[in-house]
JSON list of C-alpha atoms in Angstrom, two decimals:
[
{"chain": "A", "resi": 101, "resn": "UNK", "atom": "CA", "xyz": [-1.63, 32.50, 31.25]},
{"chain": "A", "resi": 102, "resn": "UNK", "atom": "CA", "xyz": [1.82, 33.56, 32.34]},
{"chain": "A", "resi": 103, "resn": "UNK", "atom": "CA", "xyz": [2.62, 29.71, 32.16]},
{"chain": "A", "resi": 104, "resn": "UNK", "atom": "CA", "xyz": [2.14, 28.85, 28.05]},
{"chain": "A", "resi": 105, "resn": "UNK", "atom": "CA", "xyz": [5.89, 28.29, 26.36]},
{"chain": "A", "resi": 106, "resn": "UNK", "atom": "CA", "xyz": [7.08, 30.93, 24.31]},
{"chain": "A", "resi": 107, "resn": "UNK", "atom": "CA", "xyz": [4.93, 31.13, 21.00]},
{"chain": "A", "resi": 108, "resn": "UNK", "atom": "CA", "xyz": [1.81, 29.48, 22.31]},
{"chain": "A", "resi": 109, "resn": "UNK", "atom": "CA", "xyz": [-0.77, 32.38, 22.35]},
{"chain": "A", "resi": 110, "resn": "UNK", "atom": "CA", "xyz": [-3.71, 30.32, 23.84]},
{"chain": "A", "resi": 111, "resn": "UNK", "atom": "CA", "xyz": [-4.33, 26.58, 25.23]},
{"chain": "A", "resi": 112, "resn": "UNK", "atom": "CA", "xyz": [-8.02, 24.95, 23.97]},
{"chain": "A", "resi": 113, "resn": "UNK", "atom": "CA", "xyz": [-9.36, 23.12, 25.98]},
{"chain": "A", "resi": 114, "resn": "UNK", "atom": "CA", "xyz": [-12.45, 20.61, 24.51]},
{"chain": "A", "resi": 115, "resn": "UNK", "atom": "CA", "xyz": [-15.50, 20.12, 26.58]},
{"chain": "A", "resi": 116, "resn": "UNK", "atom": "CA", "xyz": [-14.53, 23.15, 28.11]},
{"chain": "A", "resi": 117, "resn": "UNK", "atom": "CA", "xyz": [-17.56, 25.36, 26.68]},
{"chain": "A", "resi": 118, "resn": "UNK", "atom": "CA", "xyz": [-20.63, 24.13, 24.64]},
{"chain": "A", "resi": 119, "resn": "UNK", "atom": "CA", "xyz": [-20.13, 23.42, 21.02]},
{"chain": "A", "resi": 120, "resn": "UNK", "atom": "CA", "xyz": [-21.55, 25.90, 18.48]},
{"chain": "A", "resi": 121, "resn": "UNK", "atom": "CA", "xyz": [-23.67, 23.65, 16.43]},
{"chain": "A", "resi": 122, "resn": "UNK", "atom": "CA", "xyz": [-23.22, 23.36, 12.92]},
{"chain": "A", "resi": 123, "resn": "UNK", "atom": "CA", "xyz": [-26.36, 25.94, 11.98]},
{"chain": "A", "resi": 124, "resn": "UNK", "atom": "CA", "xyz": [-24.96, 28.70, 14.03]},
{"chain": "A", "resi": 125, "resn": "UNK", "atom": "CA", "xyz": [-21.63, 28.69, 13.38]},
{"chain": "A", "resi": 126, "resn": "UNK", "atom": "CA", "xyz": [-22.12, 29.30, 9.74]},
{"chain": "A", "resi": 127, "resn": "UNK", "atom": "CA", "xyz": [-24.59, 32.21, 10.80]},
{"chain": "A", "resi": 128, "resn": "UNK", "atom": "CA", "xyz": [-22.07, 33.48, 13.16]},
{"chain": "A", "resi": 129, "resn": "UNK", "atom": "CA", "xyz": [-19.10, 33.11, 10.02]},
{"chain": "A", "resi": 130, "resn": "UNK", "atom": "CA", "xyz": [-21.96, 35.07, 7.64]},
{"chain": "A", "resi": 131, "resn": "UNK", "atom": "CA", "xyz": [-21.61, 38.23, 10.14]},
{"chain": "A", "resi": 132, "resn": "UNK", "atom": "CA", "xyz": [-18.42, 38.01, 11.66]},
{"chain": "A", "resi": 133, "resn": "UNK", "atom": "CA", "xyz": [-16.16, 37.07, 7.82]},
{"chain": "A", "resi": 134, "resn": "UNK", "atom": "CA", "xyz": [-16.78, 39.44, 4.88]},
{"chain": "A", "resi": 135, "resn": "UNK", "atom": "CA", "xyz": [-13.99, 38.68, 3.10]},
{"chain": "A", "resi": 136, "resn": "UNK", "atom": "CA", "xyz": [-11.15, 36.03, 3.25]},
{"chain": "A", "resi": 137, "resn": "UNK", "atom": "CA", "xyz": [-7.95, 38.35, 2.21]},
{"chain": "A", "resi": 138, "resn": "UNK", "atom": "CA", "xyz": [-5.28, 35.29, 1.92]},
{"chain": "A", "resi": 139, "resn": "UNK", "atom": "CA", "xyz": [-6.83, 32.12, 0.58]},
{"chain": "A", "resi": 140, "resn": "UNK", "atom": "CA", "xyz": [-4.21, 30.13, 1.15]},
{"chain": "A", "resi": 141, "resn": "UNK", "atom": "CA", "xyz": [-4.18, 27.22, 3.27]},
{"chain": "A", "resi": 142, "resn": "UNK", "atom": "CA", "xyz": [-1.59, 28.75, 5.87]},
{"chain": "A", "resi": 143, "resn": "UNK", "atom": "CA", "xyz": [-3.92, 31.77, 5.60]},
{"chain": "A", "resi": 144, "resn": "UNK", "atom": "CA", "xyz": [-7.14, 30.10, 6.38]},
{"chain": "A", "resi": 145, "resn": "UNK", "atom": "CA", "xyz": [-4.96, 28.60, 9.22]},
{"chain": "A", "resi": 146, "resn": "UNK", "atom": "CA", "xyz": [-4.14, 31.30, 10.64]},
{"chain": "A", "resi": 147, "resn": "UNK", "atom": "CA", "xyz": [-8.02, 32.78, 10.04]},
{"chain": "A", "resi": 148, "resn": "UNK", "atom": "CA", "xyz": [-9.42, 29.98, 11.59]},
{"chain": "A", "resi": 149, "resn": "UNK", "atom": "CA", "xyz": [-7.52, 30.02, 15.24]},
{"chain": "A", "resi": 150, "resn": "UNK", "atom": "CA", "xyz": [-8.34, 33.37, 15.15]},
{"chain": "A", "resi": 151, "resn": "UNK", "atom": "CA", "xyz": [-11.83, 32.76, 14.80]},
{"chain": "A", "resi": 152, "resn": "UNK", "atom": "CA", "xyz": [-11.97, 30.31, 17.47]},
{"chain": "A", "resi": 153, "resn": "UNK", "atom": "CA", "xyz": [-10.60, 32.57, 19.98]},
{"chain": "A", "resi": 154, "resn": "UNK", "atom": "CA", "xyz": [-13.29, 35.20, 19.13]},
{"chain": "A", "resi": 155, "resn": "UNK", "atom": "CA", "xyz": [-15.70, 32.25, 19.48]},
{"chain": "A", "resi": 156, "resn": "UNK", "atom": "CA", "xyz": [-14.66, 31.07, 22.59]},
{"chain": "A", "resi": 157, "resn": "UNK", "atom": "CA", "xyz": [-14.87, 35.15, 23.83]},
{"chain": "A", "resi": 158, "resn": "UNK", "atom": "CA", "xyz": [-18.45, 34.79, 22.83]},
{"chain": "A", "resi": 159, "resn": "UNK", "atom": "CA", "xyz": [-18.88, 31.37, 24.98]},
{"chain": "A", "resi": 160, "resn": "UNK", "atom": "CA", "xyz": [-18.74, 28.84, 22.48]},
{"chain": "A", "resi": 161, "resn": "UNK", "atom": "CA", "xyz": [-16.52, 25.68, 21.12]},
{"chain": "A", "resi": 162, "resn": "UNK", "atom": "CA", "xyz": [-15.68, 24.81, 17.69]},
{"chain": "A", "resi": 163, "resn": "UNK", "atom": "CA", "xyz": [-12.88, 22.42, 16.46]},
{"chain": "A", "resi": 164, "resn": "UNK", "atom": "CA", "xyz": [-10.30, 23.28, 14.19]},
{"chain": "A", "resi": 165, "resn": "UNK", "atom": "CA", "xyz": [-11.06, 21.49, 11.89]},
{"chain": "A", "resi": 166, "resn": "UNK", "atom": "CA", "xyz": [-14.62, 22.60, 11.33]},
{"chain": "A", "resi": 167, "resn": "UNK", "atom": "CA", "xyz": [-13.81, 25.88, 11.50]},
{"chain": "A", "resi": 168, "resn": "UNK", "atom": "CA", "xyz": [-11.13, 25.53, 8.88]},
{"chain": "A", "resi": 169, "resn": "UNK", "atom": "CA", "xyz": [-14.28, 23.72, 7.06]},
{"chain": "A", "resi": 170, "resn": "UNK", "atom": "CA", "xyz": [-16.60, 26.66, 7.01]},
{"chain": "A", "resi": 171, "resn": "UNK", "atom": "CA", "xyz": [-14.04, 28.97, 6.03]},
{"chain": "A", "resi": 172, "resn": "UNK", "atom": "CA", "xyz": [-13.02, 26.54, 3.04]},
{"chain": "A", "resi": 173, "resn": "UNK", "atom": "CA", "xyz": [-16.74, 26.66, 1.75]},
{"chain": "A", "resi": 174, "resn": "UNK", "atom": "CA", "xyz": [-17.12, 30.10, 2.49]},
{"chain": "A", "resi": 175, "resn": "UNK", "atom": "CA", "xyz": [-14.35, 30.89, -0.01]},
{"chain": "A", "resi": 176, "resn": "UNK", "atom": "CA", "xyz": [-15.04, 28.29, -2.30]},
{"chain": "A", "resi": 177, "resn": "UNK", "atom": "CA", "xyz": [-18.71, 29.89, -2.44]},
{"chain": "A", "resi": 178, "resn": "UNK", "atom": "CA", "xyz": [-17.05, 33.41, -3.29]},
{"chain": "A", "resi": 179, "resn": "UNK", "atom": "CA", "xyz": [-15.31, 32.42, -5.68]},
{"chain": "A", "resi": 180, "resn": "UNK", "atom": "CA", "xyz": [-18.12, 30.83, -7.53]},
{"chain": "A", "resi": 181, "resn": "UNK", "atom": "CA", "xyz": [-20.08, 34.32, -6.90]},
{"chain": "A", "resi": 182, "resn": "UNK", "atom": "CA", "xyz": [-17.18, 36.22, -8.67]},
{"chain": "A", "resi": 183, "resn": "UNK", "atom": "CA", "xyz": [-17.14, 33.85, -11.70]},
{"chain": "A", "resi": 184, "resn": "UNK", "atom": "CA", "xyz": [-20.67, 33.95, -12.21]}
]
Protein backbone atom coordinates (compact mmCIF):
# COMPACT_ATOMS: atom_id res chain seq x y z
CA UNK A 1 0.00 0.00 0.00
CA UNK A 2 3.27 1.83 -0.44
CA UNK A 3 1.53 3.31 -3.66
CA UNK A 4 -1.67 5.55 -2.04
CA UNK A 5 -0.77 9.59 -2.38
CA UNK A 6 0.16 11.23 0.63
CA UNK A 7 -2.97 11.49 3.04
CA UNK A 8 -4.93 8.60 1.64
CA UNK A 9 -4.85 6.00 4.53
CA UNK A 10 -6.82 3.22 2.67
CA UNK A 11 -8.40 2.64 -1.01
CA UNK A 12 -12.23 0.82 -0.87
CA UNK A 13 -12.81 -1.06 -3.18
CA UNK A 14 -16.89 -2.11 -3.77
CA UNK A 15 -17.73 -5.63 -4.65
CA UNK A 16 -14.58 -6.37 -3.20
CA UNK A 17 -16.02 -8.30 0.00
CA UNK A 18 -19.72 -9.24 0.75
CA UNK A 19 -21.96 -6.56 2.02
CA UNK A 20 -22.95 -6.63 5.71
CA UNK A 21 -26.64 -6.62 5.43
CA UNK A 22 -28.63 -4.13 6.99
CA UNK A 23 -29.63 -6.51 10.27
CA UNK A 24 -26.08 -7.18 11.11
CA UNK A 25 -24.50 -4.19 10.75
CA UNK A 26 -26.62 -2.52 13.32
CA UNK A 27 -25.86 -5.65 15.64
CA UNK A 28 -22.28 -5.33 14.87
CA UNK A 29 -22.60 -1.08 15.64
CA UNK A 30 -24.63 -2.26 19.12
CA UNK A 31 -21.21 -4.09 20.28
CA UNK A 32 -18.54 -2.47 18.60
CA UNK A 33 -20.00 1.77 19.44
CA UNK A 34 -20.83 2.58 23.08
CA UNK A 35 -20.65 5.96 22.83
CA UNK A 36 -20.33 8.60 19.99
CA UNK A 37 -17.79 11.26 21.77
CA UNK A 38 -18.06 14.11 18.87
CA UNK A 39 -21.50 14.30 17.34
CA UNK A 40 -20.71 16.40 14.85
CA UNK A 41 -21.01 15.72 11.33
CA UNK A 42 -17.11 15.89 10.64
CA UNK A 43 -16.99 13.65 13.73
CA UNK A 44 -19.34 11.00 12.62
CA UNK A 45 -17.18 11.30 9.41
CA UNK A 46 -14.38 10.57 10.67
CA UNK A 47 -16.22 7.62 13.03
CA UNK A 48 -17.66 6.14 10.20
CA UNK A 49 -14.34 5.44 7.86
CA UNK A 50 -13.06 4.20 10.81
CA UNK A 51 -15.65 1.81 11.24
CA UNK A 52 -15.49 0.59 7.83
CA UNK A 53 -11.96 -0.28 8.03
CA UNK A 54 -12.61 -2.38 11.20
CA UNK A 55 -15.43 -3.90 9.12
CA UNK A 56 -13.61 -4.72 6.26
CA UNK A 57 -10.78 -6.40 8.95
CA UNK A 58 -13.68 -8.53 9.96
CA UNK A 59 -14.53 -9.48 6.10
CA UNK A 60 -17.31 -7.40 5.36
CA UNK A 61 -18.53 -4.24 3.05
CA UNK A 62 -20.55 -1.38 4.01
CA UNK A 63 -20.93 2.00 2.14
CA UNK A 64 -20.29 5.20 3.52
CA UNK A 65 -23.08 6.33 3.46
CA UNK A 66 -24.91 3.67 5.42
CA UNK A 67 -22.54 3.57 7.83
CA UNK A 68 -22.70 7.29 8.39
CA UNK A 69 -26.64 6.26 8.56
CA UNK A 70 -26.43 3.92 11.48
CA UNK A 71 -24.24 6.05 13.35
CA UNK A 72 -26.74 9.10 12.77
CA UNK A 73 -29.64 6.95 14.35
CA UNK A 74 -27.55 5.54 16.83
CA UNK A 75 -26.96 9.04 18.23
CA UNK A 76 -30.15 10.37 17.50
CA UNK A 77 -31.53 7.28 19.66
CA UNK A 78 -29.13 8.40 22.63
CA UNK A 79 -30.07 11.38 22.75
CA UNK A 80 -33.69 10.61 23.04
CA UNK A 81 -32.57 8.03 25.97
CA UNK A 82 -30.88 10.97 27.85
CA UNK A 83 -33.95 13.27 27.55
CA UNK A 84 -36.28 10.79 28.65
Amino acid sequence: MDDLPPGVLAVYRPGRLPPMPDDALDQWLECSVHSIEDDSSMGLVRRAGALRYELEEDGYFVTMERMISALAFRLDRAREERED
